[in-house]
PDB file of C-alpha atoms and ligand atoms in Angstrom:
ATOM      1  CA  MET A   1    -134.421-155.169-120.736  1.00 64.00           C
ATOM      2  CA  PRO A   2    -133.077-153.444-118.357  1.00 72.00           C
ATOM      3  CA  ASP A   3    -134.604-148.917-118.545  1.00 81.00           C
ATOM      4  CA  SER A   4    -133.728-146.467-120.541  1.00 85.00           C
ATOM      5  CA  LEU A   5    -132.519-142.768-119.361  1.00 81.00           C
ATOM      6  CA  PRO A   6    -133.229-139.469-121.802  1.00 82.00           C
ATOM      7  CA  VAL A   7    -128.992-138.832-122.732  1.00 83.00           C
ATOM      8  CA  GLU A   8    -129.751-135.050-121.147  1.00 80.00           C
ATOM      9  CA  LYS A   9    -130.019-136.241-118.291  1.00 80.00           C
ATOM     10  CA  ALA A  10    -126.616-138.437-117.774  1.00 80.00           C
ATOM     11  CA  TYR A  11    -125.535-135.823-114.923  1.00 78.00           C
ATOM     12  CA  ARG A  12    -127.481-138.121-112.843  1.00 78.00           C
ATOM     13  CA  ILE A  13    -125.156-140.801-113.599  1.00 78.00           C
ATOM     14  CA  LEU A  14    -122.059-139.385-113.699  1.00 80.00           C
ATOM     15  CA  GLU A  15    -121.845-136.873-110.985  1.00 73.00           C
ATOM     16  CA  SER A  16    -119.256-134.846-111.026  1.00 72.00           C
ATOM     17  CA  GLY A  17    -117.944-135.073-106.767  1.00 86.00           C
ATOM     18  CA  PRO A  18    -119.094-132.246-104.355  1.00 96.00           C
ATOM     19  CA  VAL A  19    -121.055-129.858-104.651  1.00 98.00           C
ATOM     20  CA  LEU A  20    -119.010-126.638-104.068  1.00 98.00           C
ATOM     21  CA  LEU A  21    -120.211-122.941-103.565  1.00 98.00           C
ATOM     22  CA  VAL A  22    -118.382-120.119-105.563  1.00 98.00           C
ATOM     23  CA  SER A  23    -117.484-117.488-104.388  1.00 98.00           C
ATOM     24  CA  THR A  24    -116.898-113.900-105.901  1.00 98.00           C
ATOM     25  CA  ARG A  25    -116.487-110.587-105.241  1.00 98.00           C
ATOM     26  CA  ALA A  26    -117.183-107.753-108.359  1.00 97.00           C
ATOM     27  CA  ALA A  27    -115.444-104.968-109.522  1.00 95.00           C
ATOM     28  CA  ASP A  28    -116.951-102.789-107.388  1.00 95.00           C
ATOM     29  CA  GLY A  29    -116.275-104.317-104.162  1.00 97.00           C
ATOM     30  CA  SER A  30    -119.606-106.634-103.250  1.00 97.00           C
ATOM     31  CA  ALA A  31    -119.099-110.554-102.500  1.00 98.00           C
ATOM     32  CA  ASN A  32    -121.239-113.052-104.054  1.00 98.00           C
ATOM     33  CA  VAL A  33    -121.747-117.318-103.331  1.00 98.00           C
ATOM     34  CA  MET A  34    -123.097-119.765-105.631  1.00 98.00           C
ATOM     35  CA  THR A  35    -123.458-123.221-105.608  1.00 98.00           C
ATOM     36  CA  LEU A  36    -122.301-125.358-107.996  1.00 98.00           C
ATOM     37  CA  GLY A  37    -122.443-128.940-109.108  1.00 96.00           C
ATOM     38  CA  PHE A  38    -120.505-130.143-112.805  1.00 95.00           C
ATOM     39  CA  HIS A  39    -117.046-129.321-112.089  1.00 96.00           C
ATOM     40  CA  MET A  40    -113.993-131.782-112.606  1.00 95.00           C
ATOM     41  CA  MET A  41    -110.222-131.932-111.657  1.00 92.00           C
ATOM     42  CA  ILE A  42    -108.245-131.912-115.749  1.00 93.00           C
ATOM     43  CA  LEU A  43    -104.568-131.524-114.208  1.00 92.00           C
ATOM     44  CA  HIS A  44    -102.669-131.761-110.296  1.00 90.00           C
ATOM     45  CA  ASP A  45     -99.964-130.442-111.775  1.00 90.00           C
ATOM     46  CA  PRO A  46    -100.085-126.655-112.380  1.00 94.00           C
ATOM     47  CA  PRO A  47    -103.592-127.707-110.205  1.00 94.00           C
ATOM     48  CA  LEU A  48    -106.368-127.223-112.916  1.00 95.00           C
ATOM     49  CA  VAL A  49    -110.279-126.750-112.245  1.00 95.00           C
ATOM     50  CA  GLY A  50    -112.959-127.397-114.823  1.00 97.00           C
ATOM     51  CA  VAL A  51    -115.474-125.442-113.609  1.00 98.00           C
ATOM     52  CA  VAL A  52    -119.110-124.611-115.412  1.00 97.00           C
ATOM     53  CA  LEU A  53    -120.619-120.837-114.746  1.00 98.00           C
ATOM     54  CA  GLY A  54    -122.938-119.469-116.878  1.00 97.00           C
ATOM     55  CA  PRO A  55    -124.278-116.162-117.947  1.00 98.00           C
ATOM     56  CA  TRP A  56    -127.698-117.715-116.104  1.00 97.00           C
ATOM     57  CA  ASP A  57    -125.431-116.398-113.250  1.00 98.00           C
ATOM     58  CA  HIS A  58    -125.333-113.310-111.405  1.00 98.00           C
ATOM     59  CA  SER A  59    -121.760-114.592-110.432  1.00 98.00           C
ATOM     60  CA  HIS A  60    -120.614-114.682-113.999  1.00 98.00           C
ATOM     61  CA  ARG A  61    -119.898-111.154-114.506  1.00 97.00           C
ATOM     62  CA  ALA A  62    -117.583-111.008-111.153  1.00 98.00           C
ATOM     63  CA  LEU A  63    -115.871-114.104-112.675  1.00 98.00           C
ATOM     64  CA  SER A  64    -115.590-112.249-115.422  1.00 97.00           C
ATOM     65  CA  GLU A  65    -114.601-108.936-114.053  1.00 97.00           C
ATOM     66  CA  THR A  66    -112.144-110.656-112.092  1.00 98.00           C
ATOM     67  CA  GLY A  67    -110.844-113.728-113.411  1.00 98.00           C
ATOM     68  CA  GLU A  68    -110.794-114.495-109.221  1.00 98.00           C
ATOM     69  CA  CYS A  69    -112.957-116.720-107.117  1.00 98.00           C
ATOM     70  CA  VAL A  70    -113.087-119.434-104.133  1.00 97.00           C
ATOM     71  CA  LEU A  71    -114.536-122.837-104.554  1.00 97.00           C
ATOM     72  CA  ALA A  72    -115.723-124.056-101.060  1.00 97.00           C
ATOM     73  CA  VAL A  73    -115.868-127.239-100.059  1.00 96.00           C
ATOM     74  CA  PRO A  74    -119.125-127.818 -97.463  1.00 98.00           C
ATOM     75  CA  THR A  75    -119.998-130.243 -95.970  1.00 98.00           C
ATOM     76  CA  VAL A  76    -123.579-132.038 -94.678  1.00 97.00           C
ATOM     77  CA  ASP A  77    -124.776-130.128 -92.206  1.00 97.00           C
ATOM     78  CA  LEU A  78    -125.076-127.149 -94.904  1.00 98.00           C
ATOM     79  CA  ALA A  79    -126.281-128.643 -97.231  1.00 98.00           C
ATOM     80  CA  GLU A  80    -130.154-126.741 -96.908  1.00 98.00           C
ATOM     81  CA  LYS A  81    -127.638-123.657 -97.556  1.00 98.00           C
ATOM     82  CA  VAL A  82    -126.363-125.258-100.630  1.00 98.00           C
ATOM     83  CA  VAL A  83    -129.120-126.071-102.134  1.00 98.00           C
ATOM     84  CA  ASP A  84    -130.919-122.471-100.975  1.00 98.00           C
ATOM     85  CA  ILE A  85    -127.885-120.757-101.704  1.00 98.00           C
ATOM     86  CA  GLY A  86    -128.551-122.239-106.044  1.00 98.00           C
ATOM     87  CA  ASN A  87    -131.740-120.857-105.717  1.00 98.00           C
ATOM     88  CA  CYS A  88    -131.514-117.685-105.568  1.00 98.00           C
ATOM     89  CA  SER A  89    -129.235-114.309-107.633  1.00 98.00           C
ATOM     90  CA  GLY A  90    -126.327-112.169-105.947  1.00 98.00           C
ATOM     91  CA  SER A  91    -128.482-109.423-107.897  1.00 97.00           C
ATOM     92  CA  THR A  92    -130.819-108.528-105.449  1.00 96.00           C
ATOM     93  CA  LEU A  93    -129.735-110.622-102.371  1.00 98.00           C
ATOM     94  CA  ASP A  94    -126.449-110.441 -99.768  1.00 98.00           C
ATOM     95  CA  LYS A  95    -126.087-114.325 -99.728  1.00 98.00           C
ATOM     96  CA  PHE A  96    -123.390-113.368 -97.401  1.00 98.00           C
ATOM     97  CA  ALA A  97    -125.631-112.079 -94.992  1.00 98.00           C
ATOM     98  CA  HIS A  98    -128.064-113.734 -96.023  1.00 98.00           C
ATOM     99  CA  PHE A  99    -127.678-116.829 -95.507  1.00 98.00           C
ATOM    100  CA  GLY A 100    -125.262-116.185 -91.771  1.00 98.00           C
ATOM    101  CA  LEU A 101    -121.984-117.057 -93.895  1.00 98.00           C
ATOM    102  CA  THR A 102    -118.532-115.287 -92.951  1.00 98.00           C
ATOM    103  CA  PRO A 103    -116.592-113.944 -95.824  1.00 98.00           C
ATOM    104  CA  LEU A 104    -112.974-113.914 -94.537  1.00 98.00           C
ATOM    105  CA  PRO A 105    -109.774-112.937 -96.441  1.00 98.00           C
ATOM    106  CA  ALA A 106    -108.142-114.904 -98.934  1.00 98.00           C
ATOM    107  CA  GLU A 107    -104.794-114.619 -99.464  1.00 98.00           C
ATOM    108  CA  MET A 108    -104.095-114.793-103.212  1.00 97.00           C
ATOM    109  CA  VAL A 109    -107.335-113.216-104.736  1.00 98.00           C
ATOM    110  CA  GLN A 110    -110.137-110.383-103.340  1.00 98.00           C
ATOM    111  CA  ALA A 111    -113.030-113.256-103.127  1.00 98.00           C
ATOM    112  CA  PRO A 112    -113.823-113.585-100.022  1.00 98.00           C
ATOM    113  CA  LEU A 113    -113.168-117.447 -98.139  1.00 98.00           C
ATOM    114  CA  VAL A 114    -116.341-118.916 -96.807  1.00 98.00           C
ATOM    115  CA  GLY A 115    -115.395-119.864 -92.786  1.00 98.00           C
ATOM    116  CA  GLU A 116    -118.323-122.098 -92.066  1.00 98.00           C
ATOM    117  CA  CYS A 117    -117.060-124.433 -94.877  1.00 97.00           C
ATOM    118  CA  TRP A 118    -114.579-127.228 -94.701  1.00 95.00           C
ATOM    119  CA  ALA A 119    -111.947-126.019 -97.115  1.00 95.00           C
ATOM    120  CA  ASN A 120    -111.209-123.070 -99.552  1.00 96.00           C
ATOM    121  CA  LEU A 121    -109.697-123.658-102.867  1.00 96.00           C
ATOM    122  CA  GLU A 122    -108.165-120.045-104.102  1.00 97.00           C
ATOM    123  CA  CYS A 123    -108.123-119.764-107.480  1.00 97.00           C
ATOM    124  CA  ARG A 124    -107.496-117.757-110.847  1.00 98.00           C
ATOM    125  CA  VAL A 125    -108.651-117.670-114.405  1.00 98.00           C
ATOM    126  CA  ALA A 126    -106.283-120.091-116.720  1.00 98.00           C
ATOM    127  CA  ASP A 127    -107.884-120.360-119.774  1.00 98.00           C
ATOM    128  CA  GLU A 128    -111.422-119.053-121.321  1.00 97.00           C
ATOM    129  CA  ASP A 129    -111.186-120.674-124.739  1.00 97.00           C
ATOM    130  CA  TRP A 130    -113.509-123.345-123.664  1.00 97.00           C
ATOM    131  CA  VAL A 131    -116.140-120.587-121.989  1.00 97.00           C
ATOM    132  CA  ARG A 132    -117.975-119.018-125.182  1.00 96.00           C
ATOM    133  CA  ARG A 133    -119.033-122.613-126.142  1.00 97.00           C
ATOM    134  CA  TYR A 134    -119.426-124.524-122.899  1.00 97.00           C
ATOM    135  CA  ASP A 135    -119.287-122.396-120.272  1.00 98.00           C
ATOM    136  CA  LEU A 136    -116.227-123.918-119.071  1.00 98.00           C
ATOM    137  CA  TRP A 137    -113.746-122.065-116.971  1.00 98.00           C
ATOM    138  CA  VAL A 138    -109.940-123.726-116.622  1.00 98.00           C
ATOM    139  CA  LEU A 139    -109.381-122.514-112.528  1.00 96.00           C
ATOM    140  CA  GLN A 140    -105.765-122.709-111.689  1.00 96.00           C
ATOM    141  CA  VAL A 141    -105.811-123.419-108.089  1.00 95.00           C
ATOM    142  CA  GLN A 142    -103.301-121.273-105.881  1.00 95.00           C
ATOM    143  CA  ARG A 143    -103.519-121.771-102.756  1.00 95.00           C
ATOM    144  CA  ILE A 144    -105.810-124.451-100.651  1.00 95.00           C
ATOM    145  CA  TRP A 145    -107.312-123.355 -96.788  1.00 96.00           C
ATOM    146  CA  ILE A 146    -108.136-126.403 -94.785  1.00 95.00           C
ATOM    147  CA  ASP A 147    -110.137-126.353 -91.319  1.00 95.00           C
ATOM    148  CA  THR A 148    -109.031-128.894 -89.204  1.00 93.00           C
ATOM    149  CA  SER A 149    -110.811-128.367 -86.464  1.00 94.00           C
ATOM    150  CA  ARG A 150    -114.474-129.493 -87.861  1.00 92.00           C
ATOM    151  CA  GLU A 151    -115.391-133.148 -86.412  1.00 94.00           C
ATOM    152  CA  GLU A 152    -118.329-132.815 -89.749  1.00 95.00           C
ATOM    153  CA  THR A 153    -115.999-133.730 -93.150  1.00 94.00           C
ATOM    154  CA  ARG A 154    -118.335-135.586 -94.877  1.00 96.00           C
ATOM    155  CA  LEU A 155    -119.311-133.740 -98.400  1.00 96.00           C
ATOM    156  CA  ILE A 156    -122.866-134.216-100.207  1.00 97.00           C
ATOM    157  CA  HIS A 157    -122.411-135.098-104.068  1.00 96.00           C
ATOM    158  CA  HIS A 158    -125.146-134.029-106.261  1.00 93.00           C
ATOM    159  CA  GLN A 159    -127.264-137.152-108.213  1.00 90.00           C
ATOM    160  CA  GLY A 160    -130.010-134.297-109.600  1.00 89.00           C
ATOM    161  CA  ASP A 161    -132.636-132.331-109.416  1.00 90.00           C
ATOM    162  CA  GLY A 162    -132.102-132.046-105.732  1.00 93.00           C
ATOM    163  CA  ARG A 163    -130.767-135.087-104.521  1.00 93.00           C
ATOM    164  CA  PHE A 164    -127.887-135.446-103.185  1.00 95.00           C
ATOM    165  CA  SER A 165    -125.962-139.033-101.576  1.00 94.00           C
ATOM    166  CA  VAL A 166    -124.036-137.926 -98.674  1.00 96.00           C
ATOM    167  CA  ASP A 167    -119.994-139.120 -98.178  1.00 94.00           C
ATOM    168  CA  GLY A 168    -119.914-142.393 -96.523  1.00 91.00           C
ATOM    169  CA  ASP A 169    -117.040-145.384 -96.244  1.00 91.00           C
ATOM    170  CA  THR A 170    -113.554-144.430 -96.721  1.00 89.00           C
ATOM    171  CA  LEU A 171    -112.068-147.467 -98.608  1.00 93.00           C
ATOM    172  CA  ASP A 172    -108.410-147.579 -98.524  1.00 93.00           C
ATOM    173  CA  LEU A 173    -106.652-149.115-101.883  1.00 94.00           C
ATOM    174  CA  GLY A 174    -103.465-147.482-101.847  1.00 89.00           C
ATOM    175  CA  GLU A 175    -100.961-149.923-101.053  1.00 92.00           C
ATOM    176  CA  ARG A 176    -102.306-151.061-105.499  1.00 94.00           C
ATOM    177  CA  MET A 177    -102.177-147.589-106.673  1.00 91.00           C
ATOM    178  CA  VAL A 178     -98.265-149.666-107.860  1.00 93.00           C
ATOM    179  CA  LYS A 179     -98.683-147.386-111.050  1.00 90.00           C
ATOM    180  CA  TRP A 180     -99.141-143.710-109.330  1.00 85.00           C
ATOM    181  CA  ARG A 181     -96.701-144.636-106.300  1.00 82.00           C
ATOM    182  CA  ASP A 182     -94.888-140.857-107.197  1.00 78.00           C
ATOM    183  CA  LEU A 183     -98.356-139.063-106.701  1.00 76.00           C
ATOM    184  CA  MET A 184     -99.514-140.078-103.453  1.00 75.00           C
ATOM    185  CA  ASP A 185     -98.095-139.222-100.376  1.00 68.00           C
TER     186      ASP A 185
HETATM  187  C1  FMN B 201    -126.906-127.976-106.638  1.00 59.68           C
HETATM  188  C2  FMN B 201    -127.344-127.239-107.341  1.00 59.68           C
HETATM  189  C3  FMN B 201    -125.839-127.303-108.216  1.00 59.68           C
HETATM  190  C4  FMN B 201    -125.661-126.128-109.110  1.00 59.68           C
HETATM  191  N1  FMN B 201    -124.748-126.698-110.252  1.00 59.68           N
HETATM  192  C5  FMN B 201    -124.263-125.608-111.426  1.00 59.68           C
HETATM  193  C6  FMN B 201    -123.780-125.676-111.831  1.00 59.68           C
HETATM  194  O1  FMN B 201    -123.052-125.709-111.721  1.00 59.68           O
HETATM  195  N2  FMN B 201    -123.061-123.870-113.302  1.00 59.68           N
HETATM  196  C7  FMN B 201    -124.093-123.321-112.932  1.00 59.68           C
HETATM  197  O2  FMN B 201    -123.767-122.157-113.675  1.00 59.68           O
HETATM  198  N3  FMN B 201    -124.632-123.005-111.753  1.00 59.68           N
HETATM  199  C8  FMN B 201    -125.113-124.169-110.874  1.00 59.68           C
HETATM  200  N4  FMN B 201    -126.147-124.195-109.927  1.00 59.68           N
HETATM  201  C9  FMN B 201    -127.173-122.977-109.944  1.00 59.68           C
HETATM  202  C10 FMN B 201    -126.543-121.723-109.561  1.00 59.68           C
HETATM  203  O3  FMN B 201    -126.424-121.740-107.713  1.00 59.68           O
HETATM  204  C11 FMN B 201    -127.673-120.604-109.626  1.00 59.68           C
HETATM  205  O4  FMN B 201    -127.859-120.267-111.032  1.00 59.68           O
HETATM  206  C12 FMN B 201    -127.428-119.408-108.461  1.00 59.68           C
HETATM  207  O5  FMN B 201    -128.458-118.920-108.344  1.00 59.68           O
HETATM  208  C13 FMN B 201    -126.664-118.492-109.091  1.00 59.68           C
HETATM  209  O6  FMN B 201    -126.207-117.356-107.771  1.00 59.68           O
HETATM  210  P1  FMN B 201    -125.955-115.778-108.382  1.00 59.68           P
HETATM  211  O7  FMN B 201    -126.994-115.786-109.474  1.00 59.68           O
HETATM  212  O8  FMN B 201    -125.946-115.587-107.796  1.00 59.68           O
HETATM  213  O9  FMN B 201    -124.412-116.152-108.957  1.00 59.68           O
HETATM  214  C14 FMN B 201    -127.052-125.016-109.379  1.00 59.68           C
HETATM  215  C15 FMN B 201    -128.030-125.569-108.085  1.00 59.68           C
HETATM  216  C16 FMN B 201    -127.980-126.058-107.511  1.00 59.68           C
HETATM  217  C17 FMN B 201    -129.105-125.914-105.963  1.00 59.68           C
END
């Protein structure tokens, strides 16, 4: 008989991609950063991403006020900080200063890029229809920055409850993607 798992633990199996940091800048000018694991690509053109970000997060207010954020993609060397950033609130702490993160100016949004991250995606809220029901924000990516000078590019994936997997080998099966040739470089 296979083992069973409570349905509330589905997130442990269907993890949604690399853990992100979400940076925001509130209308009063204060910048904040939080950890986010629940996200999904929705469409590639226009590039729409769904993120679950709820009122239990201080960042929620800034996102509601401004409709802007940056999705910053940390690598494995930042893993411990990433967890700590997701276990404290910007309402009582300047997280950029406390965690030694560098806020860099973005081009299309007021929220700062996170200098220590491998990639930064500037985003604007494109659709709020699902926020009330699911805390699900549909964001449109406006600009992407990649730090090509980094040696460490392995991303971390949250398996739930503080356990992570780390990117490993790459499997290139591009030649079999015959139906999707147009989408490939
Ligand atoms: C690994 C990890 C993943 C998380 N994923 C999410 C998420 O997908 N959505 C969310 O709203 N909060 C998520 N959180 C919780 C927030 O990061 C946490 O509530 C944080 O304290 C919010 O910061 P803020 O109050 O400064 O906005 C996650 C935390 C951790 C540690």
